[in-house]
mmCIF file of the C-alpha atoms, coordinates in Angstrom:
data_MODEL
# 
_entry.id   MODEL 
# 
loop_
_atom_site.group_PDB 
_atom_site.id 
_atom_site.type_symbol 
_atom_site.label_atom_id 
_atom_site.label_alt_id 
_atom_site.label_comp_id 
_atom_site.label_asym_id 
_atom_site.label_entity_id 
_atom_site.label_seq_id 
_atom_site.pdbx_PDB_ins_code 
_atom_site.Cartn_x 
_atom_site.Cartn_y 
_atom_site.Cartn_z 
_atom_site.occupancy 
_atom_site.B_iso_or_equiv 
_atom_site.pdbx_formal_charge 
_atom_site.auth_seq_id 
_atom_site.auth_comp_id 
_atom_site.auth_asym_id 
_atom_site.auth_atom_id 
_atom_site.pdbx_PDB_model_num 
ATOM 1   C CA . MET A 1 1   ? 103.062 79.948  107.566 1.00 0.00 ? 1   MET A CA 1 
ATOM 2   C CA . ASN A 1 2   ? 105.690 81.582  109.704 1.00 0.00 ? 2   ASN A CA 1 
ATOM 3   C CA . ALA A 1 3   ? 105.628 85.224  110.804 1.00 0.00 ? 3   ALA A CA 1 
ATOM 4   C CA . GLN A 1 4   ? 107.894 86.504  108.018 1.00 0.00 ? 4   GLN A CA 1 
ATOM 5   C CA . GLU A 1 5   ? 105.693 84.995  105.290 1.00 0.00 ? 5   GLU A CA 1 
ATOM 6   C CA . ILE A 1 6   ? 102.621 86.637  106.814 1.00 0.00 ? 6   ILE A CA 1 
ATOM 7   C CA . ILE A 1 7   ? 104.392 90.012  106.917 1.00 0.00 ? 7   ILE A CA 1 
ATOM 8   C CA . ASN A 1 8   ? 105.536 89.645  103.295 1.00 0.00 ? 8   ASN A CA 1 
ATOM 9   C CA . SER A 1 9   ? 102.018 88.790  102.083 1.00 0.00 ? 9   SER A CA 1 
ATOM 10  C CA . ILE A 1 10  ? 100.525 91.839  103.844 1.00 0.00 ? 10  ILE A CA 1 
ATOM 11  C CA . GLU A 1 11  ? 103.257 94.114  102.447 1.00 0.00 ? 11  GLU A CA 1 
ATOM 12  C CA . ALA A 1 12  ? 102.727 92.758  98.920  1.00 0.00 ? 12  ALA A CA 1 
ATOM 13  C CA . GLU A 1 13  ? 99.118  94.008  98.980  1.00 0.00 ? 13  GLU A CA 1 
ATOM 14  C CA . GLN A 1 14  ? 100.275 97.540  99.850  1.00 0.00 ? 14  GLN A CA 1 
ATOM 15  C CA . LEU A 1 15  ? 102.890 97.874  97.080  1.00 0.00 ? 15  LEU A CA 1 
ATOM 16  C CA . LYS A 1 16  ? 102.066 100.300 94.264  1.00 0.00 ? 16  LYS A CA 1 
ATOM 17  C CA . THR A 1 17  ? 102.306 98.929  90.739  1.00 0.00 ? 17  THR A CA 1 
ATOM 18  C CA . ASP A 1 18  ? 101.903 102.137 88.683  1.00 0.00 ? 18  ASP A CA 1 
ATOM 19  C CA . LEU A 1 19  ? 105.282 103.669 89.601  1.00 0.00 ? 19  LEU A CA 1 
ATOM 20  C CA . PRO A 1 20  ? 107.686 104.823 86.869  1.00 0.00 ? 20  PRO A CA 1 
ATOM 21  C CA . VAL A 1 21  ? 111.280 103.608 86.711  1.00 0.00 ? 21  VAL A CA 1 
ATOM 22  C CA . ILE A 1 22  ? 113.257 106.112 88.788  1.00 0.00 ? 22  ILE A CA 1 
ATOM 23  C CA . HIS A 1 23  ? 117.045 106.442 88.806  1.00 0.00 ? 23  HIS A CA 1 
ATOM 24  C CA . VAL A 1 24  ? 119.380 108.642 90.830  1.00 0.00 ? 24  VAL A CA 1 
ATOM 25  C CA . GLY A 1 25  ? 119.935 111.924 88.975  1.00 0.00 ? 25  GLY A CA 1 
ATOM 26  C CA . ASP A 1 26  ? 116.428 112.112 87.518  1.00 0.00 ? 26  ASP A CA 1 
ATOM 27  C CA . THR A 1 27  ? 114.312 115.237 87.916  1.00 0.00 ? 27  THR A CA 1 
ATOM 28  C CA . VAL A 1 28  ? 110.947 114.172 89.268  1.00 0.00 ? 28  VAL A CA 1 
ATOM 29  C CA . LYS A 1 29  ? 107.657 115.785 90.232  1.00 0.00 ? 29  LYS A CA 1 
ATOM 30  C CA . VAL A 1 30  ? 106.127 114.123 93.289  1.00 0.00 ? 30  VAL A CA 1 
ATOM 31  C CA . GLY A 1 31  ? 102.467 114.808 94.052  1.00 0.00 ? 31  GLY A CA 1 
ATOM 32  C CA . VAL A 1 32  ? 102.085 114.847 97.850  1.00 0.00 ? 32  VAL A CA 1 
ATOM 33  C CA . VAL A 1 33  ? 98.656  114.745 99.520  1.00 0.00 ? 33  VAL A CA 1 
ATOM 34  C CA . ILE A 1 34  ? 98.444  117.636 102.011 1.00 0.00 ? 34  ILE A CA 1 
ATOM 35  C CA . GLN A 1 35  ? 95.659  117.999 104.591 1.00 0.00 ? 35  GLN A CA 1 
ATOM 36  C CA . GLU A 1 36  ? 94.514  121.550 105.324 1.00 0.00 ? 36  GLU A CA 1 
ATOM 37  C CA . GLY A 1 37  ? 91.655  121.691 107.782 1.00 0.00 ? 37  GLY A CA 1 
ATOM 38  C CA . GLY A 1 38  ? 89.106  119.185 106.525 1.00 0.00 ? 38  GLY A CA 1 
ATOM 39  C CA . LYS A 1 39  ? 90.261  119.329 102.899 1.00 0.00 ? 39  LYS A CA 1 
ATOM 40  C CA . GLU A 1 40  ? 92.907  117.385 101.022 1.00 0.00 ? 40  GLU A CA 1 
ATOM 41  C CA . ARG A 1 41  ? 94.878  118.657 98.067  1.00 0.00 ? 41  ARG A CA 1 
ATOM 42  C CA . VAL A 1 42  ? 97.845  117.464 96.021  1.00 0.00 ? 42  VAL A CA 1 
ATOM 43  C CA . GLN A 1 43  ? 100.958 119.615 96.302  1.00 0.00 ? 43  GLN A CA 1 
ATOM 44  C CA . PRO A 1 44  ? 103.697 119.061 93.686  1.00 0.00 ? 44  PRO A CA 1 
ATOM 45  C CA . TYR A 1 45  ? 107.313 118.828 94.851  1.00 0.00 ? 45  TYR A CA 1 
ATOM 46  C CA . GLU A 1 46  ? 109.832 118.996 92.018  1.00 0.00 ? 46  GLU A CA 1 
ATOM 47  C CA . GLY A 1 47  ? 113.530 118.274 92.342  1.00 0.00 ? 47  GLY A CA 1 
ATOM 48  C CA . THR A 1 48  ? 116.479 115.988 91.641  1.00 0.00 ? 48  THR A CA 1 
ATOM 49  C CA . VAL A 1 49  ? 116.663 112.469 93.075  1.00 0.00 ? 49  VAL A CA 1 
ATOM 50  C CA . ILE A 1 50  ? 119.958 112.391 94.999  1.00 0.00 ? 50  ILE A CA 1 
ATOM 51  C CA . ALA A 1 51  ? 119.501 109.044 96.786  1.00 0.00 ? 51  ALA A CA 1 
ATOM 52  C CA . MET A 1 52  ? 117.398 105.894 96.646  1.00 0.00 ? 52  MET A CA 1 
ATOM 53  C CA . ARG A 1 53  ? 116.896 103.226 99.249  1.00 0.00 ? 53  ARG A CA 1 
ATOM 54  C CA . ASN A 1 54  ? 115.344 99.958  98.153  1.00 0.00 ? 54  ASN A CA 1 
ATOM 55  C CA . GLY A 1 55  ? 113.590 97.616  100.494 1.00 0.00 ? 55  GLY A CA 1 
ATOM 56  C CA . GLY A 1 56  ? 110.194 96.533  99.243  1.00 0.00 ? 56  GLY A CA 1 
ATOM 57  C CA . ILE A 1 57  ? 107.522 98.477  101.072 1.00 0.00 ? 57  ILE A CA 1 
ATOM 58  C CA . ASN A 1 58  ? 110.175 100.701 102.713 1.00 0.00 ? 58  ASN A CA 1 
ATOM 59  C CA . GLU A 1 59  ? 111.556 101.990 99.403  1.00 0.00 ? 59  GLU A CA 1 
ATOM 60  C CA . THR A 1 60  ? 112.411 105.698 99.599  1.00 0.00 ? 60  THR A CA 1 
ATOM 61  C CA . ILE A 1 61  ? 113.752 108.442 97.357  1.00 0.00 ? 61  ILE A CA 1 
ATOM 62  C CA . THR A 1 62  ? 115.468 111.619 98.551  1.00 0.00 ? 62  THR A CA 1 
ATOM 63  C CA . VAL A 1 63  ? 114.546 114.620 96.399  1.00 0.00 ? 63  VAL A CA 1 
ATOM 64  C CA . ARG A 1 64  ? 116.529 117.868 96.561  1.00 0.00 ? 64  ARG A CA 1 
ATOM 65  C CA . ARG A 1 65  ? 115.469 121.260 95.277  1.00 0.00 ? 65  ARG A CA 1 
ATOM 66  C CA . ILE A 1 66  ? 116.512 124.866 95.785  1.00 0.00 ? 66  ILE A CA 1 
ATOM 67  C CA . PHE A 1 67  ? 113.756 127.000 97.328  1.00 0.00 ? 67  PHE A CA 1 
ATOM 68  C CA . GLN A 1 68  ? 114.425 130.735 97.767  1.00 0.00 ? 68  GLN A CA 1 
ATOM 69  C CA . GLY A 1 69  ? 118.179 130.166 97.668  1.00 0.00 ? 69  GLY A CA 1 
ATOM 70  C CA . VAL A 1 70  ? 118.133 127.390 100.280 1.00 0.00 ? 70  VAL A CA 1 
ATOM 71  C CA . GLY A 1 71  ? 118.571 123.691 99.517  1.00 0.00 ? 71  GLY A CA 1 
ATOM 72  C CA . VAL A 1 72  ? 115.617 121.617 100.706 1.00 0.00 ? 72  VAL A CA 1 
ATOM 73  C CA . GLU A 1 73  ? 115.625 117.816 100.774 1.00 0.00 ? 73  GLU A CA 1 
ATOM 74  C CA . ARG A 1 74  ? 112.647 115.572 101.381 1.00 0.00 ? 74  ARG A CA 1 
ATOM 75  C CA . VAL A 1 75  ? 112.585 111.820 101.764 1.00 0.00 ? 75  VAL A CA 1 
ATOM 76  C CA . PHE A 1 76  ? 109.517 110.203 100.208 1.00 0.00 ? 76  PHE A CA 1 
ATOM 77  C CA . LEU A 1 77  ? 108.268 106.728 101.042 1.00 0.00 ? 77  LEU A CA 1 
ATOM 78  C CA . ILE A 1 78  ? 107.143 105.925 97.498  1.00 0.00 ? 78  ILE A CA 1 
ATOM 79  C CA . HIS A 1 79  ? 104.594 103.227 98.406  1.00 0.00 ? 79  HIS A CA 1 
ATOM 80  C CA . SER A 1 80  ? 102.887 105.544 100.927 1.00 0.00 ? 80  SER A CA 1 
ATOM 81  C CA . PRO A 1 81  ? 99.229  106.494 100.397 1.00 0.00 ? 81  PRO A CA 1 
ATOM 82  C CA . ARG A 1 82  ? 100.333 110.135 100.914 1.00 0.00 ? 82  ARG A CA 1 
ATOM 83  C CA . ILE A 1 83  ? 102.130 110.020 97.540  1.00 0.00 ? 83  ILE A CA 1 
ATOM 84  C CA . ALA A 1 84  ? 99.507  110.667 94.857  1.00 0.00 ? 84  ALA A CA 1 
ATOM 85  C CA . SER A 1 85  ? 101.813 110.526 91.824  1.00 0.00 ? 85  SER A CA 1 
ATOM 86  C CA . ILE A 1 86  ? 105.431 110.461 90.694  1.00 0.00 ? 86  ILE A CA 1 
ATOM 87  C CA . LYS A 1 87  ? 106.362 111.760 87.247  1.00 0.00 ? 87  LYS A CA 1 
ATOM 88  C CA . VAL A 1 88  ? 109.853 111.691 85.732  1.00 0.00 ? 88  VAL A CA 1 
ATOM 89  C CA . LEU A 1 89  ? 110.477 114.990 83.929  1.00 0.00 ? 89  LEU A CA 1 
ATOM 90  C CA . ARG A 1 90  ? 114.134 114.556 82.935  1.00 0.00 ? 90  ARG A CA 1 
ATOM 91  C CA . ARG A 1 91  ? 116.714 111.798 83.021  1.00 0.00 ? 91  ARG A CA 1 
ATOM 92  C CA . GLY A 1 92  ? 120.031 112.798 84.562  1.00 0.00 ? 92  GLY A CA 1 
ATOM 93  C CA . LYS A 1 93  ? 123.435 111.274 83.966  1.00 0.00 ? 93  LYS A CA 1 
ATOM 94  C CA . ALA A 1 94  ? 124.829 110.110 87.315  1.00 0.00 ? 94  ALA A CA 1 
ATOM 95  C CA . ARG A 1 95  ? 127.902 107.943 87.798  1.00 0.00 ? 95  ARG A CA 1 
ATOM 96  C CA . ARG A 1 96  ? 127.304 107.087 91.424  1.00 0.00 ? 96  ARG A CA 1 
ATOM 97  C CA . ALA A 1 97  ? 124.491 105.808 93.618  1.00 0.00 ? 97  ALA A CA 1 
ATOM 98  C CA . LYS A 1 98  ? 124.297 108.787 95.991  1.00 0.00 ? 98  LYS A CA 1 
ATOM 99  C CA . LEU A 1 99  ? 124.654 112.380 94.799  1.00 0.00 ? 99  LEU A CA 1 
ATOM 100 C CA . TYR A 1 100 ? 125.405 113.934 98.186  1.00 0.00 ? 100 TYR A CA 1 
ATOM 101 C CA . TYR A 1 101 ? 128.164 116.026 96.597  1.00 0.00 ? 101 TYR A CA 1 
ATOM 102 C CA . LEU A 1 102 ? 125.431 118.263 95.134  1.00 0.00 ? 102 LEU A CA 1 
ATOM 103 C CA . ARG A 1 103 ? 124.840 119.636 98.645  1.00 0.00 ? 103 ARG A CA 1 
ATOM 104 C CA . GLU A 1 104 ? 128.114 121.582 98.515  1.00 0.00 ? 104 GLU A CA 1 
ATOM 105 C CA . ARG A 1 105 ? 127.457 122.978 95.049  1.00 0.00 ? 105 ARG A CA 1 
ATOM 106 C CA . VAL A 1 106 ? 125.667 126.223 94.247  1.00 0.00 ? 106 VAL A CA 1 
ATOM 107 C CA . GLY A 1 107 ? 123.884 127.554 91.163  1.00 0.00 ? 107 GLY A CA 1 
ATOM 108 C CA . LYS A 1 108 ? 124.723 126.137 87.769  1.00 0.00 ? 108 LYS A CA 1 
ATOM 109 C CA . ALA A 1 109 ? 127.251 123.707 89.269  1.00 0.00 ? 109 ALA A CA 1 
ATOM 110 C CA . THR A 1 110 ? 124.328 121.604 90.542  1.00 0.00 ? 110 THR A CA 1 
ATOM 111 C CA . ARG A 1 111 ? 123.139 120.790 87.027  1.00 0.00 ? 111 ARG A CA 1 
ATOM 112 C CA . LEU A 1 112 ? 123.528 117.240 85.709  1.00 0.00 ? 112 LEU A CA 1 
ATOM 113 C CA . LYS A 1 113 ? 123.911 116.288 82.079  1.00 0.00 ? 113 LYS A CA 1 
ATOM 114 C CA . GLN A 1 114 ? 120.754 114.959 80.499  1.00 0.00 ? 114 GLN A CA 1 
ATOM 115 C CA . ARG A 1 115 ? 120.515 111.324 79.545  1.00 0.00 ? 115 ARG A CA 1 
ATOM 116 C CA . PHE A 1 116 ? 118.736 110.318 76.358  1.00 0.00 ? 116 PHE A CA 1 
ATOM 117 C CA . ASP A 1 117 ? 119.292 106.551 76.274  1.00 0.00 ? 117 ASP A CA 1 
ATOM 118 C CA . ARG A 1 118 ? 116.444 105.831 78.755  1.00 0.00 ? 118 ARG A CA 1 
ATOM 119 C CA . PRO A 1 119 ? 112.821 106.673 77.938  1.00 0.00 ? 119 PRO A CA 1 
ATOM 120 C CA . ILE A 1 120 ? 110.966 109.063 80.227  1.00 0.00 ? 120 ILE A CA 1 
# 
């Protein structure tokens, strides 16, 4: 076996299998494991998926939400052990792969139409 095959076999063991089907435009709730002192707890982070990057173990989603009037974006490595759960709350209708144009929008202009042809 060459080096790339060894890397691929190790990565395959780390991939999560219980992930939902996520699309750009969906509203998701990501459960993130937070360490406080010696304790661990799961903190939910809810927002709209504005970008996805596929690449096996390096697959990421960028989730945007408005917190106290300020837009906050977080990039989640979805196969990371720090991600406890991902739940799709709403399917959004997006016509492009990256929704970076939502960064310039404020208030109700950031809403996406809901999509009903895909199951949640």
